[in-house]
Each structure stands twice: as C-alpha cells, then as structure tokens.
C-alpha cells in the first residue's frame, strides 16, 4: 500500500492534467493514479496470497462479472485510491483501502492515509490497530452526538427523510467523501455515527472490520452483518459504540 502511494498516487497529487481525469459516473471520477495504484496492489497482493482472487474497484468497473469472486474462499478487495474526487481536486482526504474476505466475510482490513502515513489495520477476532497501537472505539462525548450522514447516493425521498427524521437529533458535520477517513473517525472518537447509502465492498469492507474490532458497531440498519458479497445492497450504519448504533437504528426504522 505504501509502495502504491509513493509510486502511483503521490507523484500525481496536485499535478493532474485534464486528460488524466475521467468521469466514471455522475459525480464520480477516476484518474491515472487509480489505475496505476491498482496494478501495483493487485500484483503485490497476488504474490502475498496467490490462492486468493483479486477484486479491484477499477477492474470491476471495466468488467462487473469480477464481483462474483467476492464469494470465493479467499478474496483480496482493493480500493486503490479512495476519495478520488478529493484527490482530483487537489485536496484531502484520500487513501488506500485493502481487505481480505473469506467466503463473503471480511477477515482482514487495512487503511492507509497517503499523506500522513497513518496505517489502520484489523484482523477478525484480534482487534484493531492504528500505527501498531491497539485502539478501542470511544464516543466523542458531545451532546448531541456528532453525525456524518452521507446523502450523496440517496434518492430525493430518502435524502429528505434523513434530513428531517435523523439529522435534528445530532450535530451534523460534513462527510469527507472518503471512507478511508470516515471509518477511522468513528473508531477514534471524532465522529459518533455515520450513515452510508452505497455500500460497495472496496469502500467499506476494511472500515467495517476496523470499527467492529475496535468495539464500535457497523452493521446493516436491520442489524444484519455486512457481507462483501452483498455489497450492492443499500444501507449501512457505523457508530462509535453499540448503544449509539442502537439509538440511530431505532430512529431509522421509523423513517
């Protein structure tokens, strides 16, 4: 991940030309750095665990059938440059996300902040760590709790319901448009709760594991565990404590 950052991402930071940025979907771009980083990561991870399938965000955009590998016995999941819109605009935050799944369940997750070097990792059943130090999720202590609610991928009715039914109960802050930043914020006591509408595996597999292993809670709004092979389903809640998760889930059930 550090190699991909140093070789493929940072050399392009604040120096991209227009022809190096392409629209992938509405309000979603891809850059030459995304593609170059994914190639480095896919090659390196393939050598670490040759028996595992490799599912990269950009490869899946080109060939959606690759997503079928998310259910395989072992599968690497790569987001080579998370927060690409920020990166393309020459601003923070952005990072690299990698996860390892076993038959649809995440068993390892790694989150690398390209500029600060912050390295988060978690292993199923063995805790969550930042720069080698074990972390334990904690609420911010603010009242009302701090919420980062992503409305970007919500349809208009859903967006309005979240604004009127959920937002008034919290102190709302801007989302970073970067899962590699949002999940650590929940685990480190910066944000208390977050709602995600789109739940793609490369965006969320590592962060969900990090938060759960830190003692917070990340799950579908109905309480089901997040699975990478069901990543096209909508709706995901993260919270710095199970109690805050329960409170938000109860409110969401009413909207």
Coordinates of C-alpha atoms in Angstrom, one line a residue:
X1 CA 0.0 0.0 0.0
X2 CA 2.9 2.4 0.8
X3 CA 4.5 1.5 -2.5
X4 CA 1.4 2.2 -4.4
X5 CA 1.1 5.5 -2.7
X6 CA 4.7 6.5 -3.3
X7 CA 4.9 5.3 -6.9
X8 CA 1.5 5.8 -8.3
X9 CA -0.5 8.3 -6.2
X10 CA 1.6 11.0 -4.6
X11 CA 3.5 11.9 -7.8
X12 CA 0.2 12.9 -9.3
X13 CA -1.1 14.8 -6.3
X14 CA -2.0 18.4 -7.2
X15 CA -0.4 17.9 -10.6
X16 CA -3.0 16.0 -12.6
X17 CA -3.8 17.3 -16.1
X18 CA -7.3 17.3 -17.5
X19 CA -6.7 14.3 -19.7
X20 CA -5.6 12.3 -16.7
X21 CA -9.1 12.6 -15.1
X22 CA -12.1 10.9 -16.5
X23 CA -15.8 10.7 -15.5
X24 CA -16.8 7.3 -14.4
X25 CA -20.4 8.1 -13.3
X26 CA -22.3 11.1 -12.2
X27 CA -20.3 12.9 -9.5
X28 CA -17.6 10.2 -9.7
X29 CA -14.2 10.4 -11.4
X30 CA -11.2 8.1 -12.0
X31 CA -7.6 9.2 -12.6
X32 CA -4.4 7.7 -13.9
X33 CA -3.3 7.3 -10.3
X34 CA -6.3 5.0 -9.5
X35 CA -5.3 2.6 -12.4
X36 CA -1.6 2.7 -11.7
X37 CA -2.1 2.1 -7.9
X38 CA -4.5 -0.8 -8.5
X39 CA -2.0 -2.5 -10.8
X40 CA 0.7 -2.3 -8.1
X41 CA -1.6 -3.5 -5.4
X42 CA -3.0 -6.4 -7.4
X43 CA 0.5 -7.6 -8.3
X44 CA 1.8 -7.3 -4.8
X45 CA -1.2 -8.9 -3.0
X46 CA -1.3 -11.6 -5.6
X47 CA 2.3 -12.6 -4.6
X48 CA 1.4 -12.5 -0.9
X49 CA -1.5 -14.9 -1.2
X50 CA -1.6 -16.4 -4.7
X51 CA -4.6 -18.6 -3.9
X52 CA -6.8 -15.6 -3.3
X53 CA -8.9 -13.9 -6.0
X54 CA -8.3 -10.2 -6.5
X55 CA -11.2 -7.8 -6.9
X56 CA -10.2 -4.2 -7.6
X57 CA -12.6 -1.3 -8.0
X58 CA -11.4 -0.2 -11.4
X59 CA -11.2 -3.7 -12.7
X60 CA -14.8 -4.3 -11.6
X61 CA -15.8 -1.1 -13.3
X62 CA -14.4 -2.4 -16.6
X63 CA -15.8 -6.0 -16.0
X64 CA -18.6 -6.2 -13.4
X65 CA -18.5 -10.0 -13.6
X66 CA -15.4 -9.9 -11.5
X67 CA -17.6 -9.1 -8.5
X68 CA -18.6 -12.8 -8.4
X69 CA -15.2 -13.5 -6.9
X70 CA -16.3 -11.7 -3.7
X71 CA -17.9 -15.0 -2.6
X72 CA -14.8 -17.2 -3.2
X73 CA -12.9 -19.0 -0.4
X74 CA -10.4 -16.1 -0.3
X75 CA -10.5 -12.7 -2.0
X76 CA -8.5 -9.6 -1.9
X77 CA -10.6 -6.4 -2.2
X78 CA -8.8 -3.2 -3.4
X79 CA -9.8 0.4 -3.5
X80 CA -6.6 1.8 -4.9
X81 CA -7.4 5.4 -4.3
X82 CA -10.3 6.2 -2.1
X83 CA -11.5 9.8 -2.1
X84 CA -10.7 10.2 -5.8
X85 CA -12.9 13.2 -6.2
X86 CA -10.9 15.0 -3.4
X87 CA -7.6 13.8 -5.0
X88 CA -8.6 15.0 -8.4
X89 CA -9.5 18.4 -6.9
X90 CA -6.1 18.6 -5.2
X91 CA -7.4 18.4 -1.7
X92 CA -7.6 16.0 1.3
X93 CA -8.6 13.4 2.3
X94 CA -7.7 10.3 0.3
X95 CA -6.2 6.9 1.0
X96 CA -5.8 3.3 0.1
X97 CA -8.1 0.5 1.2
X98 CA -7.4 -3.2 1.2
X99 CA -9.5 -6.0 2.7
X100 CA -9.3 -9.8 2.7
X101 CA -12.5 -11.8 2.7
X102 CA -13.2 -15.4 3.3
X103 CA -16.4 -16.7 1.7
X104 CA -18.0 -13.2 1.8
X105 CA -16.9 -12.3 5.3
X106 CA -14.1 -9.8 5.9
X107 CA -11.2 -11.3 7.9
X108 CA -8.6 -8.6 7.4
X109 CA -8.6 -4.9 6.7
X110 CA -6.0 -2.2 6.1
X111 CA -6.4 1.5 5.6
X112 CA -3.5 3.8 4.6
X113 CA -3.5 7.6 4.6
X114 CA -1.2 8.5 1.8
X115 CA -0.1 11.9 3.1
X116 CA 0.1 11.3 6.9
X117 CA 1.2 7.7 6.7
X118 CA -1.4 6.7 9.2
X119 CA -1.9 2.9 9.0
X120 CA -5.0 1.3 10.4
X121 CA -5.4 -2.5 10.4
X122 CA -7.7 -5.1 11.9
X123 CA -8.0 -8.8 11.9
X124 CA -11.2 -10.7 12.7
X125 CA -11.3 -11.6 16.4
X126 CA -7.9 -10.0 17.1
X127 CA -8.6 -6.3 17.5
X128 CA -8.0 -3.0 15.7
X129 CA -4.8 -1.1 15.5
X130 CA -3.5 2.3 14.3
X131 CA 0.2 2.6 13.6
X132 CA 0.8 -0.6 15.6
X133 CA -1.1 0.5 18.8
X134 CA -4.3 -1.2 19.7
X135 CA -7.3 1.1 19.7
X136 CA -10.7 1.0 21.4
X137 CA -13.6 2.9 19.9
X138 CA -15.0 5.7 22.0
X139 CA -17.8 8.3 21.6
X140 CA -16.8 11.9 21.1
X141 CA -18.6 12.8 24.4
X142 CA -20.5 15.6 22.6
X143 CA -24.2 16.1 23.1
X144 CA -26.0 15.8 20.7
X145 CA -23.7 13.2 19.2
X146 CA -21.7 14.0 16.1
X147 CA -23.1 12.5 12.9
X148 CA -21.7 12.3 9.4
X149 CA -24.6 11.4 7.1
X150 CA -23.9 10.6 3.5
X151 CA -26.6 11.9 1.3
X152 CA -24.7 11.7 -2.0
X153 CA -26.1 8.4 -3.2
X154 CA -29.6 8.7 -1.6
X155 CA -32.6 9.3 -3.8
X156 CA -34.5 12.5 -3.2
X157 CA -37.2 11.0 -0.9
X158 CA -34.6 9.1 1.1
X159 CA -32.5 12.2 1.4
X160 CA -35.4 14.3 2.7
X161 CA -36.3 11.6 5.2
X162 CA -32.8 11.5 6.6
X163 CA -32.7 15.3 6.8
X164 CA -36.0 15.6 8.7
X165 CA -36.1 12.3 10.6
X166 CA -32.5 11.8 11.6
X167 CA -30.4 15.0 11.3
X168 CA -32.2 17.0 14.0
X169 CA -31.1 14.5 16.7
X170 CA -27.4 15.0 16.0
X171 CA -24.7 17.6 15.5
X172 CA -24.2 17.1 11.8
X173 CA -20.8 17.6 10.2
X174 CA -19.7 17.4 6.6
X175 CA -18.7 14.0 5.2
X176 CA -15.1 13.7 4.0
X177 CA -16.2 11.9 0.7
X178 CA -13.6 9.3 1.7
X179 CA -14.3 6.0 3.5
X180 CA -10.6 5.7 4.3
X181 CA -11.1 8.8 6.5
X182 CA -14.7 8.3 7.7
X183 CA -14.2 4.9 9.3
X184 CA -11.2 5.9 11.4
X185 CA -13.1 9.0 12.5
X186 CA -15.7 6.7 14.0
X187 CA -13.1 4.4 15.7
X188 CA -11.1 7.3 17.1
X189 CA -13.8 9.4 18.8
X190 CA -14.0 12.1 16.2
X191 CA -17.5 11.2 14.9
X192 CA -20.1 9.3 16.7
X193 CA -22.3 7.9 14.0
X194 CA -22.4 7.7 10.2
X195 CA -24.9 6.6 7.7
X196 CA -23.9 5.2 4.3
X197 CA -26.4 4.6 1.5
X198 CA -24.0 3.0 -1.1
X199 CA -22.1 0.1 0.5
X200 CA -19.6 -1.1 -2.1
X201 CA -17.1 -3.7 -0.8
X202 CA -13.9 -1.8 -1.7
X203 CA -15.2 1.3 0.1
X204 CA -16.4 -0.4 3.3
X205 CA -15.0 -3.9 4.0
X206 CA -11.9 -2.7 5.8
X207 CA -13.6 0.0 7.7
X208 CA -16.5 -2.1 8.9
X209 CA -14.0 -4.6 10.3
X210 CA -11.8 -1.9 11.9
X211 CA -14.8 -0.4 13.7
X212 CA -16.2 -3.7 14.9
X213 CA -12.8 -4.9 16.1
X214 CA -12.3 -1.6 18.0
X215 CA -15.5 -2.2 19.9
X216 CA -17.8 0.1 18.0
X217 CA -20.5 -1.3 15.7
X218 CA -21.1 -1.4 12.0
X219 CA -24.0 -3.3 10.5
X220 CA -26.9 -3.0 8.2
X221 CA -29.8 -0.9 9.6
X222 CA -31.7 -4.1 10.4
X223 CA -28.8 -5.4 12.4
X224 CA -27.5 -7.9 9.8
X225 CA -23.8 -8.2 9.5
X226 CA -22.1 -6.5 6.5
X227 CA -21.0 -9.1 3.9
X228 CA -18.8 -8.2 0.9
X229 CA -20.8 -10.4 -1.4
X230 CA -23.9 -8.4 -0.7
X231 CA -22.3 -5.0 -1.3
X232 CA -24.8 -3.9 -3.8
X233 CA -27.5 -3.7 -1.1
X234 CA -28.1 -0.2 0.2
X235 CA -27.8 0.9 3.8
X236 CA -25.1 0.7 6.4
X237 CA -24.7 2.3 9.9
X238 CA -21.4 2.8 11.7
X239 CA -21.3 4.0 15.4
X240 CA -18.6 4.5 17.9
X241 CA -20.5 2.4 20.4
X242 CA -23.2 -0.3 20.3
X243 CA -25.5 2.0 22.3
X244 CA -25.2 4.8 19.8
X245 CA -25.8 2.3 16.9
X246 CA -29.0 1.0 18.6
X247 CA -30.3 4.6 19.0
X248 CA -29.7 5.5 15.4
X249 CA -31.0 2.2 14.1
X250 CA -34.2 2.7 16.0
X251 CA -34.7 6.2 14.6
X252 CA -34.0 4.9 11.1
X253 CA -36.6 2.2 11.4
X254 CA -39.2 5.0 11.8
X255 CA -38.4 6.9 8.6

